[in-house]
XYZ file of C-alpha atoms in Angstrom:
780
model
C 29.658 -75.479 91.749
C 32.618 -76.487 89.408
C 33.637 -73.828 86.728
C 34.700 -74.904 83.437
C 38.917 -74.968 83.554
C 39.898 -72.891 80.690
C 43.514 -72.286 80.222
C 43.469 -68.974 81.595
C 41.575 -69.925 84.636
C 44.169 -72.699 85.342
C 46.669 -70.132 85.086
C 44.924 -67.759 87.750
C 44.737 -70.587 90.184
C 48.296 -71.275 89.693
C 49.179 -67.606 90.297
C 46.881 -67.405 93.306
C 48.242 -70.816 94.886
C 51.749 -69.145 94.786
C 50.465 -66.090 96.503
C 48.508 -68.041 99.021
C 52.163 -69.470 99.951
C 53.891 -66.061 99.855
C 51.192 -64.665 102.397
C 51.870 -67.878 104.544
C 55.844 -67.429 104.548
C 55.194 -63.369 104.841
C 52.813 -63.493 107.733
C 55.060 -66.213 109.717
C 57.965 -64.108 109.012
C 56.479 -60.849 110.354
C 55.429 -62.447 113.463
C 58.759 -64.475 113.916
C 60.975 -61.205 113.437
C 58.877 -59.733 116.063
C 59.339 -62.438 118.836
C 62.697 -63.929 117.919
C 64.493 -61.365 115.920
C 63.884 -57.947 117.018
C 65.424 -56.297 120.428
C 62.925 -56.909 123.415
C 63.740 -54.498 126.092
C 60.928 -55.243 128.534
C 61.303 -59.159 128.324
C 57.840 -59.837 127.227
C 56.173 -62.064 124.658
C 55.212 -59.472 121.807
C 52.834 -62.658 120.406
C 50.955 -62.883 116.999
C 49.087 -65.930 115.688
C 51.049 -67.593 113.053
C 48.859 -70.667 113.018
C 45.376 -68.203 112.587
C 47.345 -66.758 109.931
C 48.335 -69.876 107.894
C 44.906 -71.339 108.134
C 43.455 -68.186 106.218
C 45.980 -67.255 103.394
C 44.426 -69.440 100.707
C 40.712 -67.686 101.717
C 42.366 -64.539 101.512
C 44.571 -64.915 97.955
C 41.322 -66.063 96.710
C 38.891 -63.336 97.805
C 41.446 -60.312 97.495
C 42.946 -61.633 94.184
C 39.930 -62.907 92.496
C 36.407 -62.318 93.916
C 37.073 -58.905 95.083
C 35.366 -55.864 93.483
C 36.175 -51.973 94.100
C 33.185 -51.641 96.043
C 33.485 -54.361 98.415
C 34.487 -54.036 101.749
C 36.303 -56.779 104.077
C 36.467 -56.951 107.913
C 39.436 -59.285 108.558
C 39.419 -61.468 111.351
C 41.604 -60.029 114.209
C 44.314 -62.818 114.432
C 44.794 -62.696 110.613
C 45.860 -59.400 110.866
C 49.584 -60.188 109.568
C 47.978 -61.497 106.411
C 46.436 -58.504 105.515
C 49.552 -56.369 106.361
C 51.495 -58.906 103.654
C 48.970 -58.385 101.241
C 49.430 -54.731 101.420
C 53.071 -55.220 101.083
C 52.838 -57.239 98.106
C 50.582 -54.137 96.715
C 53.512 -51.664 97.962
C 50.958 -50.211 100.331
C 52.847 -51.185 103.305
C 56.637 -50.431 104.138
C 59.187 -52.955 105.205
C 59.624 -50.573 108.302
C 55.949 -50.822 109.381
C 56.288 -54.761 109.043
C 59.270 -55.092 111.018
C 57.927 -52.731 113.658
C 54.725 -55.237 114.136
C 53.153 -54.934 117.220
C 55.738 -52.102 118.429
C 55.070 -48.412 118.648
C 54.115 -46.991 115.417
C 54.446 -49.781 113.691
C 51.637 -52.503 112.206
C 49.048 -53.219 114.633
C 48.142 -56.560 116.269
C 44.579 -56.440 114.603
C 43.377 -54.378 111.566
C 42.770 -50.693 112.793
C 41.165 -48.167 110.700
C 42.587 -45.399 113.164
C 46.308 -46.970 113.786
C 46.990 -48.705 110.434
C 48.726 -47.076 107.682
C 47.259 -49.357 105.173
C 43.779 -49.110 104.328
C 41.354 -50.893 106.478
C 37.611 -51.123 106.168
C 36.844 -52.341 109.415
C 38.604 -52.449 112.615
C 38.497 -55.752 114.249
C 40.188 -57.163 117.704
C 36.988 -57.810 120.146
C 35.689 -60.948 118.303
C 32.368 -61.059 116.612
C 32.032 -57.414 116.429
C 33.642 -57.330 112.999
C 31.784 -59.981 111.847
C 28.256 -58.358 112.848
C 29.434 -54.767 111.854
C 29.370 -56.110 108.038
C 25.810 -56.755 108.476
C 24.760 -53.507 109.472
C 26.777 -51.702 106.737
C 24.991 -54.006 104.204
C 21.784 -52.286 105.797
C 23.115 -48.452 105.733
C 24.468 -49.286 102.183
C 20.221 -50.180 101.410
C 19.379 -47.083 103.379
C 21.897 -44.923 101.083
C 20.548 -46.773 97.805
C 16.971 -46.219 98.980
C 17.540 -42.573 99.701
C 19.200 -42.059 96.376
C 22.519 -41.224 97.767
C 24.143 -44.657 96.130
C 23.495 -45.999 92.427
C 22.121 -49.647 93.094
C 25.228 -50.655 90.471
C 27.563 -49.043 92.641
C 26.509 -51.395 95.963
C 29.273 -53.859 97.142
C 29.512 -56.756 99.300
C 30.161 -56.260 102.725
C 32.343 -59.071 103.888
C 33.411 -60.760 107.385
C 36.450 -63.248 107.497
C 35.679 -64.720 110.697
C 37.367 -67.835 112.777
C 35.096 -70.216 113.725
C 35.296 -69.412 117.308
C 33.501 -66.296 116.749
C 30.380 -68.039 116.257
C 30.443 -68.605 119.956
C 29.917 -64.872 120.324
C 25.998 -64.120 121.225
C 26.376 -60.842 119.178
C 26.701 -63.102 116.290
C 23.042 -64.338 116.685
C 21.358 -60.931 117.661
C 22.707 -59.448 114.411
C 21.475 -62.435 112.468
C 17.915 -61.905 113.786
C 18.030 -58.066 113.477
C 19.292 -58.624 109.781
C 16.597 -60.746 108.958
C 14.274 -58.537 109.878
C 15.606 -55.867 107.645
C 16.088 -58.310 104.774
C 19.621 -57.528 104.030
C 21.651 -58.110 101.202
C 25.105 -58.091 99.784
C 26.749 -59.472 102.916
C 29.351 -62.505 102.979
C 30.626 -64.150 105.943
C 33.385 -66.566 105.404
C 34.153 -68.761 108.248
C 37.575 -70.198 109.034
C 36.368 -73.588 110.098
C 39.591 -74.956 111.472
C 37.982 -76.067 114.212
C 40.321 -75.054 116.943
C 40.083 -72.244 119.512
C 42.610 -70.837 121.970
C 41.552 -73.417 124.742
C 40.107 -76.297 122.798
C 38.729 -78.037 119.474
C 35.121 -77.324 118.439
C 32.169 -79.740 119.389
C 31.399 -82.213 117.098
C 27.643 -81.767 117.596
C 27.943 -78.281 116.152
C 28.433 -80.093 112.552
C 25.355 -78.979 110.525
C 23.732 -76.514 113.323
C 25.404 -73.537 111.794
C 23.866 -74.377 108.547
C 20.375 -74.773 110.207
C 20.477 -71.618 112.042
C 21.835 -69.414 108.958
C 19.031 -71.216 106.311
C 16.456 -70.431 108.908
C 17.658 -66.733 108.906
C 17.604 -66.608 104.842
C 21.025 -67.136 104.359
C 22.879 -69.310 101.413
C 25.125 -71.525 103.055
C 28.044 -72.783 100.983
C 30.037 -75.420 102.704
C 33.606 -76.177 101.172
C 35.034 -79.319 103.120
C 36.992 -81.204 100.707
C 39.758 -79.626 98.294
C 40.160 -81.013 94.571
C 42.919 -83.711 95.719
C 40.500 -85.048 97.964
C 37.400 -85.070 95.554
C 39.645 -86.492 92.952
C 40.505 -89.383 95.396
C 36.988 -90.183 96.618
C 36.064 -90.883 92.717
C 38.710 -93.686 92.748
C 38.059 -97.532 93.817
C 37.917 -96.946 97.840
C 37.474 -93.400 97.821
C 34.002 -93.427 99.142
C 35.153 -95.197 102.125
C 37.635 -92.553 102.697
C 35.046 -90.033 102.101
C 32.771 -91.221 104.829
C 35.698 -91.662 107.387
C 36.570 -87.945 106.524
C 32.969 -87.058 107.117
C 32.536 -88.762 110.398
C 36.022 -88.213 111.970
C 36.294 -86.343 115.211
C 37.641 -82.891 114.970
C 40.107 -83.482 117.832
C 41.244 -86.533 116.350
C 41.734 -84.804 113.024
C 43.817 -82.223 114.590
C 46.079 -84.802 116.295
C 46.673 -86.897 113.024
C 47.244 -83.555 111.153
C 50.053 -82.809 113.529
C 51.730 -86.283 113.597
C 51.878 -86.520 109.914
C 51.934 -88.882 106.855
C 52.486 -91.778 109.181
C 49.951 -91.575 111.906
C 47.436 -90.901 109.011
C 48.333 -94.075 107.184
C 48.334 -95.978 110.565
C 45.015 -94.914 111.641
C 43.357 -95.366 108.217
C 44.206 -98.840 107.742
C 43.033 -99.676 111.211
C 40.013 -98.095 110.716
C 39.056 -99.000 107.513
C 41.862 -100.761 105.759
C 39.807 -103.945 105.405
C 37.232 -101.950 102.978
C 37.578 -103.247 99.355
C 40.222 -101.176 97.562
C 41.056 -98.894 100.494
C 44.647 -100.421 101.136
C 45.564 -99.843 97.279
C 44.024 -96.319 97.665
C 46.429 -95.683 100.527
C 49.623 -97.403 99.107
C 49.330 -94.821 95.918
C 50.372 -92.271 98.533
C 53.621 -91.849 100.193
C 53.612 -90.285 103.745
C 53.923 -87.026 102.581
C 51.367 -87.126 99.873
C 49.231 -88.674 102.201
C 49.244 -86.167 104.574
C 48.548 -83.630 101.840
C 45.707 -85.380 100.904
C 43.959 -85.575 103.999
C 44.745 -81.783 104.866
C 43.507 -80.801 101.222
C 40.491 -79.091 102.890
C 38.121 -76.593 100.912
C 39.551 -73.788 102.711
C 42.751 -74.504 101.404
C 41.926 -75.265 97.859
C 42.220 -72.366 95.741
C 40.197 -73.733 92.948
C 37.532 -74.710 95.297
C 37.537 -71.420 96.979
C 37.298 -69.503 93.413
C 34.447 -71.740 92.566
C 32.395 -71.235 95.619
C 32.784 -67.322 95.721
C 31.809 -67.169 91.903
C 28.544 -69.294 92.642
C 27.263 -66.793 94.975
C 26.650 -64.187 91.874
C 23.503 -62.331 93.323
C 22.673 -60.126 96.524
C 21.688 -62.941 98.993
C 23.385 -63.194 102.243
C 25.720 -65.875 102.294
C 27.840 -68.089 104.532
C 30.682 -69.719 103.569
C 32.208 -72.447 105.880
C 35.531 -72.868 104.823
C 36.974 -76.205 106.589
C 40.754 -75.511 107.273
C 43.631 -76.794 109.150
C 44.878 -74.326 111.778
C 48.722 -73.771 111.122
C 48.248 -75.207 107.705
C 51.498 -75.927 106.002
C 53.556 -75.096 109.434
C 55.328 -77.430 111.610
C 52.844 -76.826 114.181
C 49.641 -77.411 112.019
C 47.013 -79.142 114.496
C 48.491 -78.857 117.638
C 46.281 -78.067 120.297
C 48.666 -75.027 121.539
C 49.296 -73.573 118.155
C 46.705 -70.614 118.589
C 49.165 -68.696 120.916
C 52.185 -70.953 120.100
C 55.042 -69.787 117.470
C 57.742 -71.382 115.596
C 60.784 -71.658 117.041
C 64.161 -70.355 114.842
C 64.733 -74.175 113.902
C 61.069 -74.608 112.504
C 60.778 -71.002 110.988
C 63.952 -72.138 109.227
C 62.608 -75.465 108.488
C 59.768 -73.380 106.816
C 62.123 -71.019 105.014
C 64.108 -74.142 103.266
C 60.577 -75.430 101.986
C 59.784 -72.465 100.547
C 62.893 -71.775 98.659
C 63.588 -68.411 100.723
C 67.153 -67.768 100.531
C 68.818 -66.154 103.756
C 68.937 -62.438 103.713
C 65.945 -62.506 101.420
C 63.266 -63.327 104.043
C 61.461 -59.636 103.528
C 61.669 -59.967 99.553
C 58.170 -59.686 98.430
C 58.579 -62.272 95.589
C 61.507 -64.336 97.033
C 62.022 -67.931 96.334
C 60.008 -67.936 93.044
C 62.662 -67.313 90.364
C 62.834 -64.311 88.080
C 60.249 -64.979 85.691
C 57.789 -66.456 88.257
C 57.994 -63.439 90.175
C 57.955 -60.686 87.539
C 54.486 -62.585 86.462
C 53.474 -62.488 90.087
C 54.379 -59.068 90.641
C 52.563 -57.844 87.106
C 49.409 -60.212 88.248
C 49.147 -58.395 91.716
C 49.713 -55.000 90.147
C 46.680 -55.234 88.222
C 44.408 -56.761 90.530
C 41.308 -54.840 91.612
C 42.605 -54.164 95.176
C 45.817 -52.409 93.336
C 43.329 -50.002 91.861
C 40.698 -49.529 94.575
C 40.074 -45.889 95.254
C 41.130 -44.129 98.065
C 37.904 -43.617 100.813
C 35.910 -40.683 99.606
C 36.210 -37.376 101.550
C 32.124 -36.475 102.214
C 31.688 -32.894 102.539
C 30.199 -31.471 105.857
C 26.834 -31.026 106.085
C 25.610 -27.386 107.185
C 24.463 -26.761 110.754
C 22.408 -24.075 111.612
C 23.730 -20.811 113.712
C 21.389 -21.716 116.479
C 18.918 -24.605 117.052
C 15.338 -23.358 118.390
C 14.887 -23.611 122.256
C 11.932 -25.422 122.838
C 9.534 -23.248 125.189
C 7.771 -24.005 128.558
C 8.615 -23.051 132.106
C 9.308 -26.506 133.295
C 10.527 -29.065 131.028
C 12.833 -32.394 131.075
C 15.989 -32.495 129.373
C 14.424 -35.565 127.457
C 11.533 -33.696 126.115
C 13.734 -31.097 125.194
C 15.817 -33.232 123.078
C 12.485 -34.585 121.337
C 11.493 -31.555 120.508
C 14.499 -30.287 119.236
C 14.490 -32.932 116.782
C 10.911 -32.444 116.049
C 11.514 -28.851 115.002
C 14.179 -29.883 112.632
C 11.997 -32.837 111.523
C 9.428 -30.339 110.386
C 12.460 -27.998 108.622
C 13.683 -27.830 105.379
C 17.296 -27.877 106.742
C 20.001 -30.273 104.553
C 20.714 -31.578 108.453
C 17.235 -32.797 109.124
C 17.656 -34.805 105.559
C 20.597 -36.385 106.668
C 19.676 -37.273 110.386
C 19.029 -40.953 111.001
C 17.508 -41.831 114.372
C 17.741 -45.486 115.788
C 16.598 -47.067 119.168
C 16.437 -50.523 120.548
C 12.562 -50.844 120.973
C 12.856 -47.617 123.020
C 11.657 -44.946 120.279
C 8.612 -43.992 121.988
C 9.616 -43.638 125.863
C 13.046 -41.831 124.748
C 10.882 -38.511 122.818
C 11.977 -40.158 119.500
C 8.303 -40.365 118.263
C 7.974 -36.825 117.118
C 10.517 -37.207 114.559
C 9.349 -40.481 113.428
C 6.033 -39.249 113.032
C 7.548 -36.752 110.517
C 10.341 -38.378 109.075
C 9.071 -42.346 108.917
C 10.574 -45.469 109.336
C 12.727 -46.985 106.965
C 12.089 -50.004 104.888
C 13.217 -51.092 101.621
C 9.482 -52.046 100.977
C 6.214 -50.303 102.173
C 4.839 -51.284 105.135
C 1.383 -50.563 106.078
C 0.520 -49.110 109.268
C -2.224 -51.514 110.266
C -3.641 -49.729 113.123
C -3.893 -46.226 111.253
C -5.772 -48.195 108.522
C -8.053 -49.749 111.049
C -8.886 -46.107 112.308
C -7.655 -46.765 115.694
C -6.302 -43.763 117.642
C -2.509 -43.663 118.452
C 0.183 -41.288 118.641
C 2.572 -43.139 116.697
C 1.787 -42.345 112.966
C 4.751 -44.370 112.078
C 4.785 -45.132 108.192
C 7.408 -47.318 106.726
C 8.826 -46.738 103.472
C 12.080 -46.349 101.648
C 12.116 -42.583 102.317
C 12.001 -43.211 106.267
C 14.602 -41.696 108.551
C 14.343 -44.028 111.352
C 15.692 -47.561 111.603
C 13.961 -49.608 114.812
C 15.641 -52.238 116.284
C 14.761 -55.065 118.813
C 16.338 -55.131 122.181
C 19.668 -55.703 121.688
C 22.280 -53.070 122.495
C 25.069 -54.613 120.708
C 23.467 -54.349 117.488
C 22.095 -50.659 118.379
C 25.844 -49.673 118.737
C 27.125 -51.745 115.951
C 24.468 -49.900 113.542
C 25.243 -46.420 114.903
C 29.027 -47.279 113.966
C 27.887 -48.502 110.608
C 25.881 -45.253 109.929
C 28.665 -43.074 111.424
C 31.223 -44.482 108.934
C 29.001 -43.792 106.164
C 31.275 -41.021 104.998
C 34.219 -42.765 104.583
C 32.456 -46.016 103.358
C 30.177 -44.557 101.142
C 30.989 -41.015 100.301
C 27.499 -39.431 101.949
C 27.651 -38.350 105.431
C 24.868 -39.120 107.708
C 24.201 -37.835 111.269
C 23.100 -40.778 113.389
C 21.431 -40.091 116.487
C 20.527 -42.972 118.727
C 18.486 -43.221 122.075
C 18.950 -45.908 124.664
C 17.584 -46.176 128.171
C 20.740 -45.013 130.077
C 21.619 -47.923 132.304
C 21.608 -50.215 129.351
C 24.455 -48.272 127.817
C 26.807 -50.872 129.780
C 24.901 -53.839 127.989
C 26.226 -52.785 124.740
C 29.501 -51.120 126.159
C 32.098 -53.579 123.829
C 30.212 -52.316 120.881
C 30.179 -48.858 121.986
C 34.141 -49.017 122.460
C 34.565 -50.870 118.928
C 32.575 -47.750 117.344
C 34.538 -45.325 119.056
C 37.575 -46.838 118.060
C 36.671 -47.285 114.719
C 36.232 -43.388 114.526
C 32.642 -43.634 113.671
C 30.490 -40.283 114.660
C 27.310 -40.392 116.153
C 25.301 -38.789 118.877
C 24.010 -41.415 121.699
C 21.406 -40.240 124.118
C 21.055 -42.178 127.191
C 17.794 -41.417 128.907
C 15.951 -41.693 131.455
C 19.148 -41.768 133.669
C 19.988 -41.998 137.560
C 18.147 -42.472 140.470
C 15.561 -39.814 139.214
C 13.878 -42.639 137.490
C 12.158 -42.886 140.743
C 9.540 -45.826 140.684
C 11.549 -47.737 137.751
C 13.829 -49.264 140.510
C 17.250 -50.126 140.846
C 17.689 -52.283 137.703
C 16.872 -48.999 135.667
C 18.531 -46.427 137.645
C 22.171 -45.729 136.100
C 24.885 -45.157 138.540
C 28.275 -45.399 136.459
C 27.450 -44.046 132.993
C 29.262 -40.345 133.846
C 32.366 -42.580 134.025
C 31.963 -44.162 131.248
C 31.336 -41.125 129.555
C 34.648 -39.886 130.957
C 36.610 -42.972 130.733
C 35.669 -43.731 126.886
C 37.924 -42.374 124.370
C 36.278 -40.799 121.186
C 33.198 -39.801 123.259
C 32.421 -36.513 124.493
C 30.029 -36.454 127.407
C 27.563 -33.559 128.115
C 24.355 -33.745 130.747
C 22.651 -30.855 130.551
C 20.355 -29.470 133.162
C 18.113 -27.005 131.022
C 16.222 -26.986 127.465
C 18.485 -24.327 126.359
C 21.555 -26.592 127.293
C 20.092 -29.328 125.241
C 19.730 -27.030 122.122
C 23.106 -25.677 122.576
C 24.625 -29.297 123.014
C 22.711 -30.697 120.239
C 24.099 -27.965 117.952
C 27.423 -28.309 118.983
C 27.296 -32.429 118.589
C 26.217 -32.161 114.996
C 28.993 -30.068 113.951
C 31.731 -31.362 116.233
C 30.890 -35.192 114.794
C 31.704 -34.000 111.491
C 35.061 -32.343 112.168
C 38.348 -34.171 111.260
C 39.493 -33.933 114.799
C 35.849 -34.545 116.515
C 34.476 -37.582 118.134
C 30.992 -39.060 119.042
C 28.940 -37.484 121.506
C 26.907 -38.839 124.512
C 23.954 -36.694 126.056
C 22.641 -38.175 129.398
C 19.243 -36.689 129.740
C 16.315 -36.982 132.262
C 12.788 -37.283 132.359
C 12.434 -35.157 135.555
C 10.416 -31.931 135.120
C 12.950 -28.723 136.171
C 11.843 -25.373 136.181
C 13.808 -23.498 133.595
C 16.158 -20.615 134.397
C 16.148 -17.096 132.987
C 19.032 -16.089 131.249
C 20.481 -12.564 131.137
C 22.511 -13.185 127.964
C 24.470 -15.695 126.001
C 27.757 -15.550 127.553
C 27.081 -18.675 129.506
C 27.054 -20.805 126.406
C 30.817 -20.534 125.324
C 31.720 -21.836 128.999
C 28.871 -24.442 129.111
C 30.549 -25.902 126.056
C 34.050 -25.979 127.937
C 32.559 -28.092 130.372
C 30.939 -25.527 132.750
C 29.784 -22.124 133.982
C 28.689 -20.489 137.069
C 25.091 -20.584 137.291
C 25.260 -18.252 140.658
C 28.426 -16.359 140.248
C 30.327 -16.332 143.433
C 31.717 -13.589 145.142
C 35.538 -12.785 144.771
C 37.266 -14.739 147.401
C 34.067 -16.812 148.588
C 34.790 -19.696 150.714
C 32.436 -22.055 149.177
C 30.600 -23.022 146.228
C 28.063 -25.802 145.389
C 28.981 -27.966 142.234
C 26.521 -29.888 140.449
C 25.556 -31.541 137.070
C 22.114 -32.381 135.499
C 18.887 -33.080 137.142
C 19.488 -32.334 140.659
C 19.643 -28.925 139.707
C 16.433 -28.045 141.643
C 17.650 -29.409 145.294
C 21.107 -27.599 144.525
C 19.233 -23.952 144.231
C 17.085 -24.806 147.241
C 20.155 -25.267 149.016
C 21.826 -22.379 147.594
C 18.740 -20.086 148.323
C 18.741 -21.381 152.217
C 22.925 -21.041 152.380
C 23.278 -17.737 150.868
C 22.917 -15.526 154.007
C 25.017 -17.879 156.196
C 27.676 -18.184 153.447
C 28.083 -14.479 151.949
C 29.108 -14.985 147.832
C 28.494 -18.624 147.863
C 28.523 -19.737 144.502
C 26.747 -22.314 142.370
C 28.837 -24.081 139.414
C 26.893 -26.088 136.837
C 29.029 -28.867 135.476
C 27.758 -29.210 132.099
C 30.420 -31.892 131.150
C 32.596 -33.733 133.984
C 34.376 -35.096 130.654
C 35.223 -32.138 128.927
C 36.286 -30.422 131.877
C 38.624 -33.084 133.084
C 40.137 -33.680 129.718
C 40.835 -29.908 129.814
C 42.325 -30.268 133.423
C 44.496 -33.559 132.453
C 45.807 -31.858 129.139
C 47.260 -28.741 130.929
C 48.646 -31.166 133.308
C 50.629 -33.043 130.203
C 51.672 -29.846 128.716
C 53.865 -29.868 131.317
C 55.957 -32.678 129.561
C 55.385 -31.814 126.202
C 56.076 -29.148 123.680
C 52.704 -27.664 124.079
C 52.336 -24.238 125.813
C 51.173 -23.859 129.657
C 47.495 -22.306 129.745
C 45.162 -22.466 132.527
C 42.588 -25.106 131.993
C 38.920 -24.123 132.595
C 38.358 -25.807 135.791
C 41.337 -23.538 137.249
C 39.821 -20.518 135.894
C 36.313 -21.223 136.862
C 37.636 -22.053 140.570
C 40.227 -19.159 140.668
C 37.601 -16.422 141.669
C 37.153 -18.702 144.881
C 39.564 -18.360 148.120
C 42.599 -20.896 147.995
C 41.264 -22.914 150.697
C 37.556 -22.849 149.563
C 35.547 -25.708 150.452
C 33.370 -27.554 147.369
C 30.064 -29.307 147.682
C 29.589 -31.719 144.436
C 26.661 -33.588 143.712
C 25.421 -35.459 140.492
C 22.724 -38.139 140.183
C 25.532 -40.668 139.336
C 28.743 -41.357 140.720
C 30.413 -39.279 143.048
C 33.932 -39.567 141.355
C 32.364 -37.883 138.335
C 32.857 -34.216 140.198
C 35.095 -34.946 143.265
C 38.195 -34.898 141.426
C 37.496 -30.848 141.527
C 39.066 -30.710 144.873
C 42.363 -31.726 143.232
C 42.623 -29.064 140.723
C 43.486 -26.059 143.139
C 43.835 -28.075 146.418
C 40.269 -27.423 147.763
C 38.283 -29.392 150.133
C 35.731 -31.499 148.751
C 32.623 -32.959 150.305
C 30.981 -35.389 147.596
C 27.544 -36.153 147.175
C 26.227 -39.018 144.415
C 25.187 -42.720 144.344
C 27.658 -45.269 144.663
C 24.940 -48.282 145.451
C 21.858 -49.805 143.635
C 19.035 -47.586 143.722
C 15.213 -48.803 144.636
C 11.814 -48.030 143.785
C 10.309 -44.722 145.369
C 9.479 -41.127 144.734
C 12.051 -38.723 144.453
C 11.205 -37.007 147.859
C 11.931 -40.463 149.309
C 15.002 -41.567 146.871
C 16.739 -38.230 147.203
C 16.407 -38.090 151.205
C 17.931 -41.823 151.354
C 20.468 -41.500 148.751
C 21.508 -38.133 150.029
C 20.564 -35.972 147.137
C 18.342 -33.407 148.353
C 18.919 -29.990 149.781
C 19.293 -31.147 153.099
C 22.278 -33.373 152.504
C 23.504 -30.672 150.412
C 23.544 -28.417 153.631
C 24.729 -30.692 155.496
C 27.847 -31.640 153.407
C 28.639 -27.973 153.287
C 28.471 -27.681 157.129
C 30.725 -30.870 157.431
C 33.090 -28.650 155.189
C 33.029 -25.849 157.458
C 33.592 -28.078 160.670
C 36.646 -29.713 159.579
C 38.028 -26.185 158.497
């Protein structure tokens, strides 16, 4: 793995070693300033992770200023965020004000954020594990674009994750690893900061070599960087083999304790353990205490030469895991201490570090302080000429044209899930550019969520053709799924975290690779919750995709409580960066899909969530298209109430037949009764909240859509709200104009049964709606 040391390479190593020290100082000072120097008005600890930064500075210096290419993208472990900020400060991409406001409103973020930070950030991180796996799926998306002719093979970059070793405890890492193996991903590096200390403890010793086994089994190259050049030199001397064996077998906790205690403690322990072996005492005597401490902590992850050699050795497209041994808090007074994850240097300790690095008082924020004029100038020139300094901005991909209307599937009785599948099928058969940019995916539920027709037309994506054995054997099947490089469906196993991370990667194709894709993913609605963290991650990253949760609610009937979603409407309402709609009819499905394909591409747009059902519902006859604009704003009157009407039934989704049955039975007794179809509790609620917030902002006061809809009713009117989901998704409407509400919905786990029994048991049928209306009038 060693590279010939030319004078040029020696100079580059020395330069990057200097950068390593600068990054260690600046990242420490950024956190120190936020916690000890900046005014704290609320008395709370600001936080930061000086020790986690210090264990990464050499890795990041070698990667960013040696190995990185313009097309490469990097996900930085959350706790090393200040190091990334410091790198861009040296590059001139980050302002002093931003660093001084680290973890303050409008300042540099705690963890790298695509949407909040001012510096370029390839991948948001924060929820550990997700920022690692996203790189594998971005590699897959890159392969998709190469196969489809949207990206030249020569322009393919490495998707790189800089990860903490504690992230290897996250289960989503291994779900991703299995899926990545299935798809034969390329151009992916994961670099592990193997400091063997997490927030609460040190890493179990028995995990040594297990990570190698797991990754090698999945086709990855594993490169272990355990020893730096100083250690390797010592090992080659008499007595060195005994020292090497001792280091190899030293328990992680012991290594951390000795690191914290320093050179004298190292000497005492080594003499006690191996001092009697040949030549060891003489070898140890050749180092003073400081030199011995430096030798024992000269691990591969802190040795610039070792890191550069390792990165250079992985010069092909094989996925590679680098296990870089490091010391948590390396070079800081709290190195190795078990509490250093959340701990920070006190003023005396930061002063000690300042003096050791030659930074003068008042020069703490100077990018190249403490180096001397000539060295500082050379370092500044080196940084300015780096690949990173000339990396182009993310591309602004053009929008994809969306047809003015999408055809509405025909049929007097349809389910919204079937309508969704038919709309996609019509697109798949068309020559629309939109259809060519749609990429579908599902976690092993493609058939049962009505994606099958699209896949039959457009095929499965594989870099290499895969024969349909059943078709070749002439066995009849509705699934005619040829797998080839032109396919537009990426099939996944049953792992919802993978599903949402792939949607995120597809949804970032425009800024990452310059080609806009329209990702469409289907999942059983209750299992959105299984991948909720990854869904939140995708929305936080401002990825754009269409999520279809189907089937949903008690309406699954015989599937039982484990498959009957209850709280997903509230997820849709509460998740930032996601617009939730729940259509009742096929024409609403077509309307919302068209809107979604356009909205997903807008600068101020978002991802979209459709909650659908397999229930066959009689379709309504429309007198015109006026309802469409109101439906897109969150709701419209399906049965227009008379002015001043005393009551209305408010519903969402597949419960429509029960609502209309109840309406027919109540209409004679309650003159002017209306039926309000809330197509999006989310959009309607956000609009209402925004109208209230306008009172303390500079925005003009305007009537929200919910107020406008309800204004036709009497001020003291009563509302019966009903949804196959949490009743809280609609019951808030009573607060819009102070109306009485009788909410119906599901707030307990379902069970098996047919719809008649279930709707009766859980009070979702027409009888329950009539009873709820009666209750409203009895309480007047």
